[in-house]
PDB file of C-alpha atoms in Angstrom:
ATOM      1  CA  UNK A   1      -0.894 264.565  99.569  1.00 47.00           C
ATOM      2  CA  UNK A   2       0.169 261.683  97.263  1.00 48.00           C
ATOM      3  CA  UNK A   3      -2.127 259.712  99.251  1.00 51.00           C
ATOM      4  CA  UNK A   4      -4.850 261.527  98.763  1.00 53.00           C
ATOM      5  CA  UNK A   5      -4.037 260.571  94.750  1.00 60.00           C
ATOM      6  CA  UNK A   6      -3.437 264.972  94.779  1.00 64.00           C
ATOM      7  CA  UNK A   7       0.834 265.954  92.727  1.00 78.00           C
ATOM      8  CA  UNK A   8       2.569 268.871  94.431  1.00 80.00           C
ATOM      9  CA  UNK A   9       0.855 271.234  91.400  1.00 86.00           C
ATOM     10  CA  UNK A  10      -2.370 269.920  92.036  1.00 84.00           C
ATOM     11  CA  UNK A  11      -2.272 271.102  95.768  1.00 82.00           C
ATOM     12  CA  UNK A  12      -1.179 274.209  95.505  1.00 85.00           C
ATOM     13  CA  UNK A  13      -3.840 275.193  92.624  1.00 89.00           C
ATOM     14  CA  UNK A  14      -6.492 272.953  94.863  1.00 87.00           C
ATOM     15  CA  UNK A  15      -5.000 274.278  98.413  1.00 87.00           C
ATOM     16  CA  UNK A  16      -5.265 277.822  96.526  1.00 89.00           C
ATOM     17  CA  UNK A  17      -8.853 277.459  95.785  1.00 91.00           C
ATOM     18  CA  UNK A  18     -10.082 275.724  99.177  1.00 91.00           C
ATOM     19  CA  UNK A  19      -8.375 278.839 101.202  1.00 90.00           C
ATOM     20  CA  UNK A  20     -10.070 281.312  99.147  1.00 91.00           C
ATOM     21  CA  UNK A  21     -14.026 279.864  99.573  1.00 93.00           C
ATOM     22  CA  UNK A  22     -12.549 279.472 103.494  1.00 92.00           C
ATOM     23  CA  UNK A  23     -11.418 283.500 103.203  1.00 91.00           C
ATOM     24  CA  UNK A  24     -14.927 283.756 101.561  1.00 92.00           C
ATOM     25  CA  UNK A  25     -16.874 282.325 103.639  1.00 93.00           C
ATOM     26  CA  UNK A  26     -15.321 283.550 107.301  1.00 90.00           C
ATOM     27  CA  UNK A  27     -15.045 287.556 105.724  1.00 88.00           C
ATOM     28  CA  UNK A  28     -11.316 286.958 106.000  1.00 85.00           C
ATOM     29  CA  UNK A  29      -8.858 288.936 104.099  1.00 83.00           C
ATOM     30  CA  UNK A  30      -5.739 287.409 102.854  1.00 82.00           C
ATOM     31  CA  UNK A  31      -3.378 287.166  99.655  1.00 82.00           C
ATOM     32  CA  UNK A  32      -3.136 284.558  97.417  1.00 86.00           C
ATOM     33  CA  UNK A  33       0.095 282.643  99.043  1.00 89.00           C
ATOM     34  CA  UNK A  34      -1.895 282.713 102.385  1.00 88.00           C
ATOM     35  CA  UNK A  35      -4.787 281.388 100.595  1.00 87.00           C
ATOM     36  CA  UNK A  36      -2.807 278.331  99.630  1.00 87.00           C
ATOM     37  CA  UNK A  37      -0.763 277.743 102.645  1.00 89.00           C
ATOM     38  CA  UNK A  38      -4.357 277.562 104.589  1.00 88.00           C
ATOM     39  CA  UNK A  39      -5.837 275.008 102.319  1.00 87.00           C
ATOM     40  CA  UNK A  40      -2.831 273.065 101.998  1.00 88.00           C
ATOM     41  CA  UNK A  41      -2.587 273.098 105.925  1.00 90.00           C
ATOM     42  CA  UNK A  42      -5.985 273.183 106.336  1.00 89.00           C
ATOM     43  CA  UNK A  43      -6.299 269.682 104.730  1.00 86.00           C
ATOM     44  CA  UNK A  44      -3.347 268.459 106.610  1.00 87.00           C
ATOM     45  CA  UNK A  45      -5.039 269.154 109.934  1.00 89.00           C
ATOM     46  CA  UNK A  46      -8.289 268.266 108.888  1.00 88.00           C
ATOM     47  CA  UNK A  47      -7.267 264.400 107.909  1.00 86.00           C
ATOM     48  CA  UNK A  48      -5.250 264.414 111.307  1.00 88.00           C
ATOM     49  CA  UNK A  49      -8.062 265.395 113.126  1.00 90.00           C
ATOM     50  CA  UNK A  50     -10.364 263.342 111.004  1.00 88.00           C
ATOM     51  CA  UNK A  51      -7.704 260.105 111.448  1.00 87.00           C
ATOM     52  CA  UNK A  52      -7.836 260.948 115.505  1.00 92.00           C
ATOM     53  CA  UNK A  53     -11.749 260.547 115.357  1.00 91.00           C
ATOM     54  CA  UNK A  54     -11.489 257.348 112.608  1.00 89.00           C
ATOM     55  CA  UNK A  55     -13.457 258.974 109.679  1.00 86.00           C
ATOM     56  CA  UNK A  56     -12.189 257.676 106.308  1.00 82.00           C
ATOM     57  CA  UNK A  57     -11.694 261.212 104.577  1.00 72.00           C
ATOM     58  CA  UNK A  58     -12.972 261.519 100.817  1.00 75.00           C
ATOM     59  CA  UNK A  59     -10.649 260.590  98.336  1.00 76.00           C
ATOM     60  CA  UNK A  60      -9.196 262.851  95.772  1.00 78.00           C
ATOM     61  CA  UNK A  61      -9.161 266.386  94.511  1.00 85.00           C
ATOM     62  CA  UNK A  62     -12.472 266.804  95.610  1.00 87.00           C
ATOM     63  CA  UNK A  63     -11.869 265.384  99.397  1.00 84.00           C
ATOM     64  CA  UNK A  64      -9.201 267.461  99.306  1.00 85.00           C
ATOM     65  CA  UNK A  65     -10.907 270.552  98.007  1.00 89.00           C
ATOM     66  CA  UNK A  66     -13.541 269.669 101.089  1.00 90.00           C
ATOM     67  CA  UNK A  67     -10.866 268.695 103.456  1.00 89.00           C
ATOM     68  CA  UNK A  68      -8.641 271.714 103.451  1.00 89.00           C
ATOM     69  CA  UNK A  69     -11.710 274.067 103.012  1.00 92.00           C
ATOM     70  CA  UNK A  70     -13.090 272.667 106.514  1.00 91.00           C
ATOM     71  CA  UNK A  71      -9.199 272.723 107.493  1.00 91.00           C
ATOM     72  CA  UNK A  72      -8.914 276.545 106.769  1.00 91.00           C
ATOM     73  CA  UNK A  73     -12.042 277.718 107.753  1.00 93.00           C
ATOM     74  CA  UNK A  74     -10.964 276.273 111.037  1.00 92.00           C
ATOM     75  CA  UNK A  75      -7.855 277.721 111.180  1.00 91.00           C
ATOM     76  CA  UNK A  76      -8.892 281.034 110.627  1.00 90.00           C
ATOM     77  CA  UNK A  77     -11.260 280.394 113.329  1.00 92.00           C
ATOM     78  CA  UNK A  78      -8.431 279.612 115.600  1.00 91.00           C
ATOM     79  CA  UNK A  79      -6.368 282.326 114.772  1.00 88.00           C
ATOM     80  CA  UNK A  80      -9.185 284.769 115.492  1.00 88.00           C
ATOM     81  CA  UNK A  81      -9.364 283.143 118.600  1.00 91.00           C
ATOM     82  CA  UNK A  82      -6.056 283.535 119.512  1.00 92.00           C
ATOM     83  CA  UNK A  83      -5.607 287.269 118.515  1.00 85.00           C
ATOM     84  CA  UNK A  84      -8.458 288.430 121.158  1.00 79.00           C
TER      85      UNK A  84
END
């Protein structure tokens, strides 16, 4: 995350906000410590997956915002997946 030129605090209020458009947008229902730990994670899978495929990822606390929105809205997508 320091990388991405995001603090610890900064994450957590940014991985907070890029959960809840994911929960938003994929009619998901989850608290707010969910929320965060999908954007947080969300954005750490998305740069891996975007580092496996050699895309650059945008810098910053809004490439992060956009990072670990795509990130979560995957993983909720995944999870769905795996509960059927």
């Amino acid at each position: 995350m320091e990388g991405a030129g995001v603090g610890w605090i900064a994450a957590i209020i940014i991985g907070g906000i890029a959960g809840w458009l994911a929960e938003k947008v994929m009619s998901s229902s989850m608290g707010v410590l969910m929320n965060i730990l999908l954007g947080i994670v969300g954005a750490i899978v998305a740069n891996w997956i975007l580092g496996i495929l050699h895309i650059q990822p945008l810098a910053g606390w809004l490439g992060y915002l956009i990072t670990g929105f795509i990130g979560a809205c995957l993983l909720i997508f995944i999870g769905r997946a795996i509960r059927r």
